[in-house]
PDB file of C-alpha atoms and ligand atoms in Angstrom:
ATOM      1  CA  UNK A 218       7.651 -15.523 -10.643  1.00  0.00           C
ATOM      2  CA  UNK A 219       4.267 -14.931 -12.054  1.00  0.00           C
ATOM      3  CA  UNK A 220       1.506 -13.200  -9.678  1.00  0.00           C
ATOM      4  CA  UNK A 221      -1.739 -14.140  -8.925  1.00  0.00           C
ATOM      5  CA  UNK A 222      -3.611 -10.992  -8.795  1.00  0.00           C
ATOM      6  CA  UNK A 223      -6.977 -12.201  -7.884  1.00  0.00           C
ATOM      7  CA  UNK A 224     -10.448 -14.214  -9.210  1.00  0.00           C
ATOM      8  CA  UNK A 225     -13.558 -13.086 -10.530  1.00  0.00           C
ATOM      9  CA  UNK A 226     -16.652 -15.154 -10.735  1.00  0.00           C
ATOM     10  CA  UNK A 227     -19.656 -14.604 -12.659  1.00  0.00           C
ATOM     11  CA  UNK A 228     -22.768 -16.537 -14.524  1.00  0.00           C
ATOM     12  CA  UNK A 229     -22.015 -17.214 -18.214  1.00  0.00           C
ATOM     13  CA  UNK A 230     -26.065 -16.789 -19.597  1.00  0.00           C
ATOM     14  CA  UNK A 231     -26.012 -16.648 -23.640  1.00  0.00           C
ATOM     15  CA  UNK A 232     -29.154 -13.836 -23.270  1.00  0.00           C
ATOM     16  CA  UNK A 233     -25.741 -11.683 -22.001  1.00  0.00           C
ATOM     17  CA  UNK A 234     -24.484 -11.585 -25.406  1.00  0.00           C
ATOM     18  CA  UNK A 235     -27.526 -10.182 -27.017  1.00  0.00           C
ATOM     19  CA  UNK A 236     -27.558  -7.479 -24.591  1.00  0.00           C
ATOM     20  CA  UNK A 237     -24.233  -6.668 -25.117  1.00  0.00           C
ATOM     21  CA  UNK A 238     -24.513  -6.403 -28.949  1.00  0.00           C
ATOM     22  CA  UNK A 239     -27.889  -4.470 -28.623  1.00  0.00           C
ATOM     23  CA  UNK A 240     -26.664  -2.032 -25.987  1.00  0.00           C
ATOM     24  CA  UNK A 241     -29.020  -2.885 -23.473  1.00  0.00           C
ATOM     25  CA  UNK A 242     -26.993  -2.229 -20.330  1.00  0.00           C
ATOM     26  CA  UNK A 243     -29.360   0.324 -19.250  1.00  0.00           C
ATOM     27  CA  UNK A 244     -32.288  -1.256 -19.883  1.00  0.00           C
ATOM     28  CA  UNK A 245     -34.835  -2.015 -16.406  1.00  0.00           C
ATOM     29  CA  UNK A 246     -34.828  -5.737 -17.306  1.00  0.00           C
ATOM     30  CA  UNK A 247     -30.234  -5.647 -17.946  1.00  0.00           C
ATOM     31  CA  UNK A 248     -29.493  -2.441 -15.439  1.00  0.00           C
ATOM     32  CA  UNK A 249     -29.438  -4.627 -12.097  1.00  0.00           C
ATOM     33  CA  UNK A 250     -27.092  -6.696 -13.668  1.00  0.00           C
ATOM     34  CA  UNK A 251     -24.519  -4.945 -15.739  1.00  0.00           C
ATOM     35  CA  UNK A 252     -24.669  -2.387 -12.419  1.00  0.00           C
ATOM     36  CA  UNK A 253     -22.388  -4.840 -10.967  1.00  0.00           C
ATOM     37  CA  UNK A 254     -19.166  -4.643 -13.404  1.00  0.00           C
ATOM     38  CA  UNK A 255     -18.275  -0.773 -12.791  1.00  0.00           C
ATOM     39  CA  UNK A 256     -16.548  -1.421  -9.368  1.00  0.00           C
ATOM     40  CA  UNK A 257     -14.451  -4.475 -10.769  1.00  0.00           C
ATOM     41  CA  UNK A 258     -13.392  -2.930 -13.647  1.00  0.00           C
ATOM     42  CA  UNK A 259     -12.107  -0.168 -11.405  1.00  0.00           C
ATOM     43  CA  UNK A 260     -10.191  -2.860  -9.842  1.00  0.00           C
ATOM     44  CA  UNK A 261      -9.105  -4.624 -12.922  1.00  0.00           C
ATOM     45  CA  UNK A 262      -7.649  -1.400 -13.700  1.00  0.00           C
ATOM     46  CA  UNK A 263      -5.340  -1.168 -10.713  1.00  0.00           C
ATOM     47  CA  UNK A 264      -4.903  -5.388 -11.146  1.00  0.00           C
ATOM     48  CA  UNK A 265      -3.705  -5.103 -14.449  1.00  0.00           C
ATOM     49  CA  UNK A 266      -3.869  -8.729 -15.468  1.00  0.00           C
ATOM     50  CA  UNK A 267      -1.907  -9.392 -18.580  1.00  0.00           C
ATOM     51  CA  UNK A 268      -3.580 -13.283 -18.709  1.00  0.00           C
ATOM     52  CA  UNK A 269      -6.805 -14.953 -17.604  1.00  0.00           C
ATOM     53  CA  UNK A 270      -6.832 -18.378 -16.701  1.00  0.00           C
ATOM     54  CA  UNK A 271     -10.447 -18.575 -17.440  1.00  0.00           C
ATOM     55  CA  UNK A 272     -12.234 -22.334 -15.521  1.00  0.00           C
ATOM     56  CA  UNK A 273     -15.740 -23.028 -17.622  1.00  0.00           C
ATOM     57  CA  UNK A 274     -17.799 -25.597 -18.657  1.00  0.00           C
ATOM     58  CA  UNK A 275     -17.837 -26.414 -22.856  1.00  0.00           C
ATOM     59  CA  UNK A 276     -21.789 -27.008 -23.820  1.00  0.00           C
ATOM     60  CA  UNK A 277     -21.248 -29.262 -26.711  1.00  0.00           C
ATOM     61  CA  UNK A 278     -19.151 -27.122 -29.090  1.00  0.00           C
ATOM     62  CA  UNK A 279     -16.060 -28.311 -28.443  1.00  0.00           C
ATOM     63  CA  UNK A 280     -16.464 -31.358 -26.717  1.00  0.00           C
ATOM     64  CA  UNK A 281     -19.922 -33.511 -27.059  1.00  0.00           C
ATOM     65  CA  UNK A 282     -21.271 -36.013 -25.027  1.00  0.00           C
ATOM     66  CA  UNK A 283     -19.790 -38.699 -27.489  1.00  0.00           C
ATOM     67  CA  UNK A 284     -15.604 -37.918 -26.051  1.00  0.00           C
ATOM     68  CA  UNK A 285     -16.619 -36.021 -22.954  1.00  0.00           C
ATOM     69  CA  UNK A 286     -12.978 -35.547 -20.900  1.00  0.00           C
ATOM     70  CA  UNK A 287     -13.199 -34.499 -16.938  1.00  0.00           C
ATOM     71  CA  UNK A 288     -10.437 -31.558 -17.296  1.00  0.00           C
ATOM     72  CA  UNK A 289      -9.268 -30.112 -20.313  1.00  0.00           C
ATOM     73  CA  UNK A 290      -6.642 -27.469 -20.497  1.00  0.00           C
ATOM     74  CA  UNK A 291      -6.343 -25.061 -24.181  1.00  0.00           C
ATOM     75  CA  UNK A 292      -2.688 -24.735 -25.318  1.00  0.00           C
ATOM     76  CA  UNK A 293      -3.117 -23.368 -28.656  1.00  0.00           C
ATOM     77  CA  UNK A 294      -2.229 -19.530 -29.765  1.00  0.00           C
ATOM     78  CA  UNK A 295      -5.457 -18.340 -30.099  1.00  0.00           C
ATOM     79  CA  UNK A 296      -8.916 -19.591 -29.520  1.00  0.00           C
ATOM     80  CA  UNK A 297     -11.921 -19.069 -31.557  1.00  0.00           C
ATOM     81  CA  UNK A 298     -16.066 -18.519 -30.807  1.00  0.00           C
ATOM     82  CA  UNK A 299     -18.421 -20.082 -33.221  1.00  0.00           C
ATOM     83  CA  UNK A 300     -21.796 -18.301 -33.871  1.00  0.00           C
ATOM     84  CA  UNK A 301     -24.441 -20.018 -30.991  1.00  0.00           C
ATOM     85  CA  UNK A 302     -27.479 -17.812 -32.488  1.00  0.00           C
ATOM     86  CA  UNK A 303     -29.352 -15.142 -31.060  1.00  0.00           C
ATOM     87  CA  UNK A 304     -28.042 -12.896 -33.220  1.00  0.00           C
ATOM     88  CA  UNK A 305     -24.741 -12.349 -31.825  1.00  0.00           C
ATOM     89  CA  UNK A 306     -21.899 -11.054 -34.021  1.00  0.00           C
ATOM     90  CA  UNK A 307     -19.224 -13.133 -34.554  1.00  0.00           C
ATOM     91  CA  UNK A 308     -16.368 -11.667 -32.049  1.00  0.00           C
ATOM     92  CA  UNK A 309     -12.708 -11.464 -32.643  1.00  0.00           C
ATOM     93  CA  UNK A 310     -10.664 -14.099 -31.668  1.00  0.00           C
ATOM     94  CA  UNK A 311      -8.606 -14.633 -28.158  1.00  0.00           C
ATOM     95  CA  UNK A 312      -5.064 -14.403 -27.769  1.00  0.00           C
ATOM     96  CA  UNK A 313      -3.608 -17.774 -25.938  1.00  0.00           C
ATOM     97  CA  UNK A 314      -0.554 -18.314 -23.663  1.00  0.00           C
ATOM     98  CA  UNK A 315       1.362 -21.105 -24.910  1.00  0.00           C
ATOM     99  CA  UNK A 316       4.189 -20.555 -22.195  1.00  0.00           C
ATOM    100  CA  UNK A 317       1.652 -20.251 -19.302  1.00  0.00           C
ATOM    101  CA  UNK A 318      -0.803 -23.470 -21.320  1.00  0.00           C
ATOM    102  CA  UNK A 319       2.135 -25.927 -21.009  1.00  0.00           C
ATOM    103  CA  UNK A 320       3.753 -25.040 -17.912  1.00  0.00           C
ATOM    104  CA  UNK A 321       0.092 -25.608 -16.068  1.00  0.00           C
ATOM    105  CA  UNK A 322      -0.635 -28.995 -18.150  1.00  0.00           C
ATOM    106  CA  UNK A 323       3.276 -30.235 -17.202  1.00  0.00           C
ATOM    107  CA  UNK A 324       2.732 -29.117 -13.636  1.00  0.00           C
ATOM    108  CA  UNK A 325      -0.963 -30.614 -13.730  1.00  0.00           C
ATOM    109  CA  UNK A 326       0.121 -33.935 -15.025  1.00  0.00           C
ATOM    110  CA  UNK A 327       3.110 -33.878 -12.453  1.00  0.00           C
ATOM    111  CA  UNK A 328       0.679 -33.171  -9.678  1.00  0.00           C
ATOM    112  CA  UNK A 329      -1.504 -36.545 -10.965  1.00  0.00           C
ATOM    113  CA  UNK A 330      -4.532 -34.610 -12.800  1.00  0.00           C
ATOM    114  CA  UNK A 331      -4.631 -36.244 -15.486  1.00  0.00           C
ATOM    115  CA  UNK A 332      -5.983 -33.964 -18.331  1.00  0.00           C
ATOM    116  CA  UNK A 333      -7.051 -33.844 -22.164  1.00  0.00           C
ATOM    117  CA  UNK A 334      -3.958 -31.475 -23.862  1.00  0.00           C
ATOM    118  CA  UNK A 335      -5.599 -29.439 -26.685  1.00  0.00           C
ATOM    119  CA  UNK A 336      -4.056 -27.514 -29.156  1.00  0.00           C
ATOM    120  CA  UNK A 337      -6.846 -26.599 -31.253  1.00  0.00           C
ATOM    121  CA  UNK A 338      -9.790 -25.331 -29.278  1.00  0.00           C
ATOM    122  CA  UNK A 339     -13.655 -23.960 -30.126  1.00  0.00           C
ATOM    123  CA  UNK A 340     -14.739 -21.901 -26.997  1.00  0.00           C
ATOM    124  CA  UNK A 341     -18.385 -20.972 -26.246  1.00  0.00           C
ATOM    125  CA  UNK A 342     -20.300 -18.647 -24.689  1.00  0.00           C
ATOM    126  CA  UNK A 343     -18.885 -19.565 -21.236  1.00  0.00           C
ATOM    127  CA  UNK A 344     -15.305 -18.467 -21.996  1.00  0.00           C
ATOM    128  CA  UNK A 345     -16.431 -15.636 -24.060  1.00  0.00           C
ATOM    129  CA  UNK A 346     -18.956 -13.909 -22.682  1.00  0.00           C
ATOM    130  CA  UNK A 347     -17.084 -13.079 -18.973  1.00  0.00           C
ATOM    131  CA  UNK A 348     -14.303 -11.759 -20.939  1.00  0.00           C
ATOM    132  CA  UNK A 349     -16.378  -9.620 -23.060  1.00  0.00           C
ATOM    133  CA  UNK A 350     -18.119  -8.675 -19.738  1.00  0.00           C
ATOM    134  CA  UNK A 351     -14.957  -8.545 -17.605  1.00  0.00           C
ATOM    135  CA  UNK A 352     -12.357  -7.269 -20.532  1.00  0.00           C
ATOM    136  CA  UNK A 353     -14.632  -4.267 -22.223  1.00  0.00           C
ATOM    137  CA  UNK A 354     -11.645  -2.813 -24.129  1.00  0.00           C
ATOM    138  CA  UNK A 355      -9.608  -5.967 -24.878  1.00  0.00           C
ATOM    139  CA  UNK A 356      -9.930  -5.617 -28.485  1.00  0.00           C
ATOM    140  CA  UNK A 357      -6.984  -2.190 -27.684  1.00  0.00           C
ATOM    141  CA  UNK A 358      -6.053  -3.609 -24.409  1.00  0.00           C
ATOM    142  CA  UNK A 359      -5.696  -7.157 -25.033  1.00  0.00           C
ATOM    143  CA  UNK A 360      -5.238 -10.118 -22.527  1.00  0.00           C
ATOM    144  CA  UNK A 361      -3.955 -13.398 -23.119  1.00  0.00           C
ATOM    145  CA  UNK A 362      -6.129 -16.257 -22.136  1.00  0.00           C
ATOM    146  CA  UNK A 363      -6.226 -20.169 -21.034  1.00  0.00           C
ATOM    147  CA  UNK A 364      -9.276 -21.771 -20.680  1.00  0.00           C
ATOM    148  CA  UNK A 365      -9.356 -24.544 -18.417  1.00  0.00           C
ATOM    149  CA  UNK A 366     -12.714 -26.880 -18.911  1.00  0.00           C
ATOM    150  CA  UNK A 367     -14.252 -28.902 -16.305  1.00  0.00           C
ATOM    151  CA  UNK A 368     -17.151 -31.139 -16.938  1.00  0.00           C
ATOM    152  CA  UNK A 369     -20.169 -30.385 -15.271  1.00  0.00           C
ATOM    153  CA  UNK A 370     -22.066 -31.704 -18.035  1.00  0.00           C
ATOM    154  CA  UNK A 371     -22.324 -35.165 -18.575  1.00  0.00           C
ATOM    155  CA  UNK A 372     -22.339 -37.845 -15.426  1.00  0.00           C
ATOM    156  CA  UNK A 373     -19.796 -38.822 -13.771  1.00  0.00           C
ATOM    157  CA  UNK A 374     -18.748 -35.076 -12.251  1.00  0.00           C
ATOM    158  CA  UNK A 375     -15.550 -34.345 -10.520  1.00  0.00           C
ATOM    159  CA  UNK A 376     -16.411 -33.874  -7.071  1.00  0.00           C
ATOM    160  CA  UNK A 377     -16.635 -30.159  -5.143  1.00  0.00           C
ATOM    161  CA  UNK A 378     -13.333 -31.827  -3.195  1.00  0.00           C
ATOM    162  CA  UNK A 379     -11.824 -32.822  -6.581  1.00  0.00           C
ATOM    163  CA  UNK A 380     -12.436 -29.366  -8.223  1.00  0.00           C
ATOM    164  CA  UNK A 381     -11.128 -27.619  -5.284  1.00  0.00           C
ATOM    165  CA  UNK A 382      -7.773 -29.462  -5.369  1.00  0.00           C
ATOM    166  CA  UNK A 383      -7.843 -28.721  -9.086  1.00  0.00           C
ATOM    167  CA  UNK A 384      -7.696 -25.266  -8.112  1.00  0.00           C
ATOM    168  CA  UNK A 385      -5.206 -25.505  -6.015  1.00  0.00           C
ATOM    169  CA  UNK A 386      -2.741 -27.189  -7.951  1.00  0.00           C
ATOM    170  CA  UNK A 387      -3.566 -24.625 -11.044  1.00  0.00           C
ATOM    171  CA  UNK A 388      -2.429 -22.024  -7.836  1.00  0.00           C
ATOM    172  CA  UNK A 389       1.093 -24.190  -7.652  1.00  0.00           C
ATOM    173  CA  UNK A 390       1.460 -24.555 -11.235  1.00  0.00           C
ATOM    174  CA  UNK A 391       1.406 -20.568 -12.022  1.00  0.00           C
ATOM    175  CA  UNK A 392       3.341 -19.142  -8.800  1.00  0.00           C
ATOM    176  CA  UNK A 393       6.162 -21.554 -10.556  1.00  0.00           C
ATOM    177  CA  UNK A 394       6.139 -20.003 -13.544  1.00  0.00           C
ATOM    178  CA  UNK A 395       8.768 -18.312 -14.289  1.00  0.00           C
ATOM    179  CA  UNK A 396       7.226 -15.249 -15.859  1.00  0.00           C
ATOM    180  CA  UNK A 397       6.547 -11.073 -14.293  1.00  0.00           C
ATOM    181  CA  UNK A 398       2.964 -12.128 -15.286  1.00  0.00           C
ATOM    182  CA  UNK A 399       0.082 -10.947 -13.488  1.00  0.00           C
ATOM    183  CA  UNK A 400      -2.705 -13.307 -13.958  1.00  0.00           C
ATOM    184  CA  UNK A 401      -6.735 -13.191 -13.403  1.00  0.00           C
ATOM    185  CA  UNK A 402      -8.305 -16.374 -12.769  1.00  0.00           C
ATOM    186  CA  UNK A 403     -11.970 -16.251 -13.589  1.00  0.00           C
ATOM    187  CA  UNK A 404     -14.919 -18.953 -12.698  1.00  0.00           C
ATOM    188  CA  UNK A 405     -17.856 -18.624 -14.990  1.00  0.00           C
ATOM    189  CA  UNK A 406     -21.850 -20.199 -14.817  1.00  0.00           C
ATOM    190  CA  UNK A 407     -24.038 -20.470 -12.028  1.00  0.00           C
ATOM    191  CA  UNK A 408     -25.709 -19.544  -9.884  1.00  0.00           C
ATOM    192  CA  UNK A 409     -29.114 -21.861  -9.480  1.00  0.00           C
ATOM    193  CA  UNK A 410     -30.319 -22.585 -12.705  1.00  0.00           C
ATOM    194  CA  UNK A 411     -32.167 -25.544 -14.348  1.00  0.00           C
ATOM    195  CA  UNK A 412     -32.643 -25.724 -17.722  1.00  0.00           C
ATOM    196  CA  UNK A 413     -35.067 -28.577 -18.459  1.00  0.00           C
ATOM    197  CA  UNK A 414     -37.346 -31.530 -16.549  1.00  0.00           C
ATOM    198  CA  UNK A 415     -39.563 -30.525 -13.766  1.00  0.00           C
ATOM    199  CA  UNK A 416     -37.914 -28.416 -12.255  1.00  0.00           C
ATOM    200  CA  UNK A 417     -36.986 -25.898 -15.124  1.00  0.00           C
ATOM    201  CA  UNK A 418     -36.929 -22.719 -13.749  1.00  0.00           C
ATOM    202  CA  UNK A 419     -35.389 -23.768 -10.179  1.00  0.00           C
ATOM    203  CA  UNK A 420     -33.427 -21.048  -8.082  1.00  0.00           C
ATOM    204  CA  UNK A 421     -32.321 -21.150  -4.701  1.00  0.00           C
ATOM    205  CA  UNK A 422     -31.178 -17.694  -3.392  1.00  0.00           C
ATOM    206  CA  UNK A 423     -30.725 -18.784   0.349  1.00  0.00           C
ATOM    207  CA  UNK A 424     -28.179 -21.572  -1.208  1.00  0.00           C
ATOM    208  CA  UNK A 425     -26.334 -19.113  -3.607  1.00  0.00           C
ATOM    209  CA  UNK A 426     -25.940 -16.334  -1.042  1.00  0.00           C
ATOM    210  CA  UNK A 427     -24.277 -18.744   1.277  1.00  0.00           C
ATOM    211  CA  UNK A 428     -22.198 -20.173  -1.523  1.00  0.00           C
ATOM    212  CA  UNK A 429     -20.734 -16.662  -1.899  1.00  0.00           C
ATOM    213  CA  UNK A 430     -20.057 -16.050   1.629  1.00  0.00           C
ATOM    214  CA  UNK A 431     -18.568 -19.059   2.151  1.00  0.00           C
ATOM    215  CA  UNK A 432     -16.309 -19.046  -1.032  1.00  0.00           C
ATOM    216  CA  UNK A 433     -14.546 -15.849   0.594  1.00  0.00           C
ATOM    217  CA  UNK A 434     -14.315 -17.271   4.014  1.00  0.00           C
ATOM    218  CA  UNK A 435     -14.325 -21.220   3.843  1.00  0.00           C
ATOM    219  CA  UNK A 436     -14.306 -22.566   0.200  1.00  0.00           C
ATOM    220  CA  UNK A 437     -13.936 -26.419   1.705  1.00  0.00           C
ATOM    221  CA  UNK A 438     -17.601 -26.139   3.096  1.00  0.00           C
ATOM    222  CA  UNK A 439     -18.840 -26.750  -0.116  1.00  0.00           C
ATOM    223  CA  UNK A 440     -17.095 -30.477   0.151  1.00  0.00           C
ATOM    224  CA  UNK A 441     -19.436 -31.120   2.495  1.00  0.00           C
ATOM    225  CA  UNK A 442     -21.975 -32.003  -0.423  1.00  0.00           C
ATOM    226  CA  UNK A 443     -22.045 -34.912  -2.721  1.00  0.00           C
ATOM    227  CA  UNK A 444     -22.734 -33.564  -6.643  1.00  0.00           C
ATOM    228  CA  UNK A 445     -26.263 -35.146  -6.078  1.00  0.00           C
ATOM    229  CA  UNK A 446     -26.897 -32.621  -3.197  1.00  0.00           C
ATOM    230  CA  UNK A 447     -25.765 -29.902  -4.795  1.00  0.00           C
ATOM    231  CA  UNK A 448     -27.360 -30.499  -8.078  1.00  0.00           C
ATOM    232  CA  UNK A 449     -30.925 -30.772  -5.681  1.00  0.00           C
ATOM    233  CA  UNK A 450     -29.544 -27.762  -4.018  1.00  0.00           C
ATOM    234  CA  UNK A 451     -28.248 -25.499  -7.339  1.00  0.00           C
ATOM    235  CA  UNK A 452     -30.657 -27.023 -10.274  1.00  0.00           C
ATOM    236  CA  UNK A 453     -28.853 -29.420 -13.537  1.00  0.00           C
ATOM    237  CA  UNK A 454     -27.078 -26.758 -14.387  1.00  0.00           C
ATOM    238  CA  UNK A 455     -26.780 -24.485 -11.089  1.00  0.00           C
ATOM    239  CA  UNK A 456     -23.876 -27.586 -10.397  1.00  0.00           C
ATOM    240  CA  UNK A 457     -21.763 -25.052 -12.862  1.00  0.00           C
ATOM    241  CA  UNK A 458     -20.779 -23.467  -9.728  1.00  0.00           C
ATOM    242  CA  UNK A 459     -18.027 -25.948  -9.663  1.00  0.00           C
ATOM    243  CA  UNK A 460     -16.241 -23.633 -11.695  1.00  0.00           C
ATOM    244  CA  UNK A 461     -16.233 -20.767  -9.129  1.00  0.00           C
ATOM    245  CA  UNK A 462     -15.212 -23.232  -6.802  1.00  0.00           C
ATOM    246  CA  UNK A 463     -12.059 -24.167  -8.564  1.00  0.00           C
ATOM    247  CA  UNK A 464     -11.279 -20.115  -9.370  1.00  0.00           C
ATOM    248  CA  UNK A 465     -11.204 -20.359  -5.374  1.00  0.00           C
ATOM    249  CA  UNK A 466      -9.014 -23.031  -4.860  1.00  0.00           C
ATOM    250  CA  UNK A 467      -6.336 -20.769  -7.373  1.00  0.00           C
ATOM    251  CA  UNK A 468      -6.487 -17.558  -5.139  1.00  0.00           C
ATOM    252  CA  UNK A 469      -4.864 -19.429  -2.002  1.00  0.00           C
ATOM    253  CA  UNK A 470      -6.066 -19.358   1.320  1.00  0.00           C
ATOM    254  CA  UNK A 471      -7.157 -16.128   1.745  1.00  0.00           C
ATOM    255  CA  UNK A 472      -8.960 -13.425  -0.040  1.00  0.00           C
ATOM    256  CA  UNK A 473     -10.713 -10.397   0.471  1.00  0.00           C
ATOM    257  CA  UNK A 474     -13.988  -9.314  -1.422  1.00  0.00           C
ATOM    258  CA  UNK A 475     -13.748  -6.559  -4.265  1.00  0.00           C
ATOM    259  CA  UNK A 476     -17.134  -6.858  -5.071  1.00  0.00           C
ATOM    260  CA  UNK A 477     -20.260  -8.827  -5.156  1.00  0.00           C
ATOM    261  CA  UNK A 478     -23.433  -8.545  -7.260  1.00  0.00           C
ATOM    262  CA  UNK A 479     -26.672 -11.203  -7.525  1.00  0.00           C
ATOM    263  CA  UNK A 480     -29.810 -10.533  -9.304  1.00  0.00           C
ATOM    264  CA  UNK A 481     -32.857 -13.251 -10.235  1.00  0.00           C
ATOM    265  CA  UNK A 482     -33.243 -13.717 -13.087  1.00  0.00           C
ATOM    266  CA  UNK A 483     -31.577 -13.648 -16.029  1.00  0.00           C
ATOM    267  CA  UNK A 484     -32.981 -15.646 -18.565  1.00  0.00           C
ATOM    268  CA  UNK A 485     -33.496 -18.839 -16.315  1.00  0.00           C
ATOM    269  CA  UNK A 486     -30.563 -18.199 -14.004  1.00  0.00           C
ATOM    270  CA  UNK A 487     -29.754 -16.750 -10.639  1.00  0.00           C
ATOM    271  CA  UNK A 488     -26.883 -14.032 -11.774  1.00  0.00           C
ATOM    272  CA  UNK A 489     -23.942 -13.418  -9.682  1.00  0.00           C
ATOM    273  CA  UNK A 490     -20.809 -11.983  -9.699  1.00  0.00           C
ATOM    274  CA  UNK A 491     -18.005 -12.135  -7.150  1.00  0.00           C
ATOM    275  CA  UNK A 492     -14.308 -10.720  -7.726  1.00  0.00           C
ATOM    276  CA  UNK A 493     -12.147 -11.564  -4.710  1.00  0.00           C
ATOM    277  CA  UNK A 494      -8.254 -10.055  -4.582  1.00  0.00           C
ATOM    278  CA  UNK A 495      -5.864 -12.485  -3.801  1.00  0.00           C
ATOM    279  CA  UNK A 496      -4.063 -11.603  -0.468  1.00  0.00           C
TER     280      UNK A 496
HETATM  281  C1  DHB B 196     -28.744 -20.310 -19.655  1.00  0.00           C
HETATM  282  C2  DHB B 196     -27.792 -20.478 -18.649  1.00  0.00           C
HETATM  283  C3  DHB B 196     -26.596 -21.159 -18.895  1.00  0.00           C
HETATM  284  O1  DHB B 196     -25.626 -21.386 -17.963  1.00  0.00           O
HETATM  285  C4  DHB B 196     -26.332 -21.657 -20.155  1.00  0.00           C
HETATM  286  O2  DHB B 196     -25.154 -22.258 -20.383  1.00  0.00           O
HETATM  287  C5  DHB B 196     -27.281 -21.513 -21.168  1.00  0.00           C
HETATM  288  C6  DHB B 196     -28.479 -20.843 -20.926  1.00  0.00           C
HETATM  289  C7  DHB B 196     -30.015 -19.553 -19.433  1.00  0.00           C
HETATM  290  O3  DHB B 196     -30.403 -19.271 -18.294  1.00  0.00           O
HETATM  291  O4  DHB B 196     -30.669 -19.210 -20.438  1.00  0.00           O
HETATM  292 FE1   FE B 197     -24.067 -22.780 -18.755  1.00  0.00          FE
END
């Protein structure tokens, strides 16, 4: 049966991309930030994923606030980026799972999540830029990939209880797959950020730290909040940390901590990074 190695989390900022086709990882402003991948790609080495199950949020490329579905799972071969500015270069495209897409959308829809199947898909910077970050060499060493999208987007948002369960049925749906896979489940966006209205620019470190403590030790605390506290808590879009939330509820009850790294800012967003192994 297939093996859940582990979960990394990490903020999905488009600024990322720039600095990582500009070579800025050294750089005062980027150092603090890309200082925090060397130890988890030293584990990632010894993990050896072969897939990544990778839990984001689309930003209007391939779904728009016109057809706007709650959970969306990719089942198509291979998964393109479109050009979002800044100058990035157009990257290569990702490899899909077909085996691993439809076994979690049949085990999904058998465990009552009912989900939008798609088998052409357009992913953004949120699915593309952990990899690149995550996956440095995946252009030799390639990994397949299913991105599962949530919508933290657009009002009415699945519920920190709801996203959570999520989780753990995508944990149910891969340990019965009948495969010697090793799989990487990755949550990407967050920390506190806010984008636009009054409070653009919002971060709240005390609220993030404790996120990350408690998503090693006790990920249902965060059910305690309502998606109206935690969007007052995180920012508009700080409530992307729903994503890390479900990468939790995949890596079973317990895990331990590889490595964590937070740094304010980049761009408008409170960066972090957590990779926990699954145990
Ligand atoms: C920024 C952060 C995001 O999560 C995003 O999707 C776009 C932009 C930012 O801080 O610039
Ligand atoms: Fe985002």
């Amino acid at each position: 049966m297939a093996k859940i190695v582990g979960g990394v989390a990490v903020t999905h900022v488009p600024y990322i991309g720039r600095a990582l086709a500009q070579n800025l990882q050294q750089e005062p402003y980027w150092k603090p930030f890309f200082d925090g991948f060397p130890p988890v790609h030293a584990w990632l080495e010894q993990a050896k994923p072969d897939v990544v199950v990778v839990i984001y949020n689309d930003h209007g490329l391939n779904f728009f606030l016109d057809k706007m579905p709650t959970f969306a799972v990719g089942a198509a071969p291979q998964y393109m980026n479109a050009d979002e500015g800044w100058g990035i270069p157009t990257v290569p495209p990702f490899p899909g799972d077909l085996d691993l897409s439809w076994r979690m959308i049949d085990s999904l829809i058998e465990d009552e999540f009912d989900l939008t199947t798609c088998q052409e898909m357009l992913v953004d910077h949120a699915f593309t830029l952990p990899i690149e970050l995550l996956f440095p060499n995946r252009i030799k060493q390639p990994v397949r990939t299913v991105p599962v999208v949530q919508n933290t987007v657009q009002f009415p948002l699945p519920s920190a209880k709801r996203c959570l369960a999520f989780g753990r049925a995508i944990r149910r749906a891969i340990e019965n797959w009948d495969s010697d896979a090793r799989v990487l489940i990755m949550g990407t966006g967050g920390l506190s950020h806010q984008l636009d209205g009054e409070r653009a620019g919002f971060i709240n470190k005390p609220f993030d730290l404790e996120f990350m403590e408690k998503l090693i030790t006790d990920p249902d605390w965060v059910t305690q909040y309502s998606i109206a506290d935690l969007v007052e808590l995180t920012g508009t879009q700080g409530i992307e940390l729903l994503n890390w939330l479900t990468c939790r509820g995949a890596l079973g009850d317990h895990v331990e901590k590889v490595h964590a790294n937070y740094h304010i800012p980049i761009s408008n967003t409170a960066a972090g990074l957590l990779a926990m192994a699954s145990k």
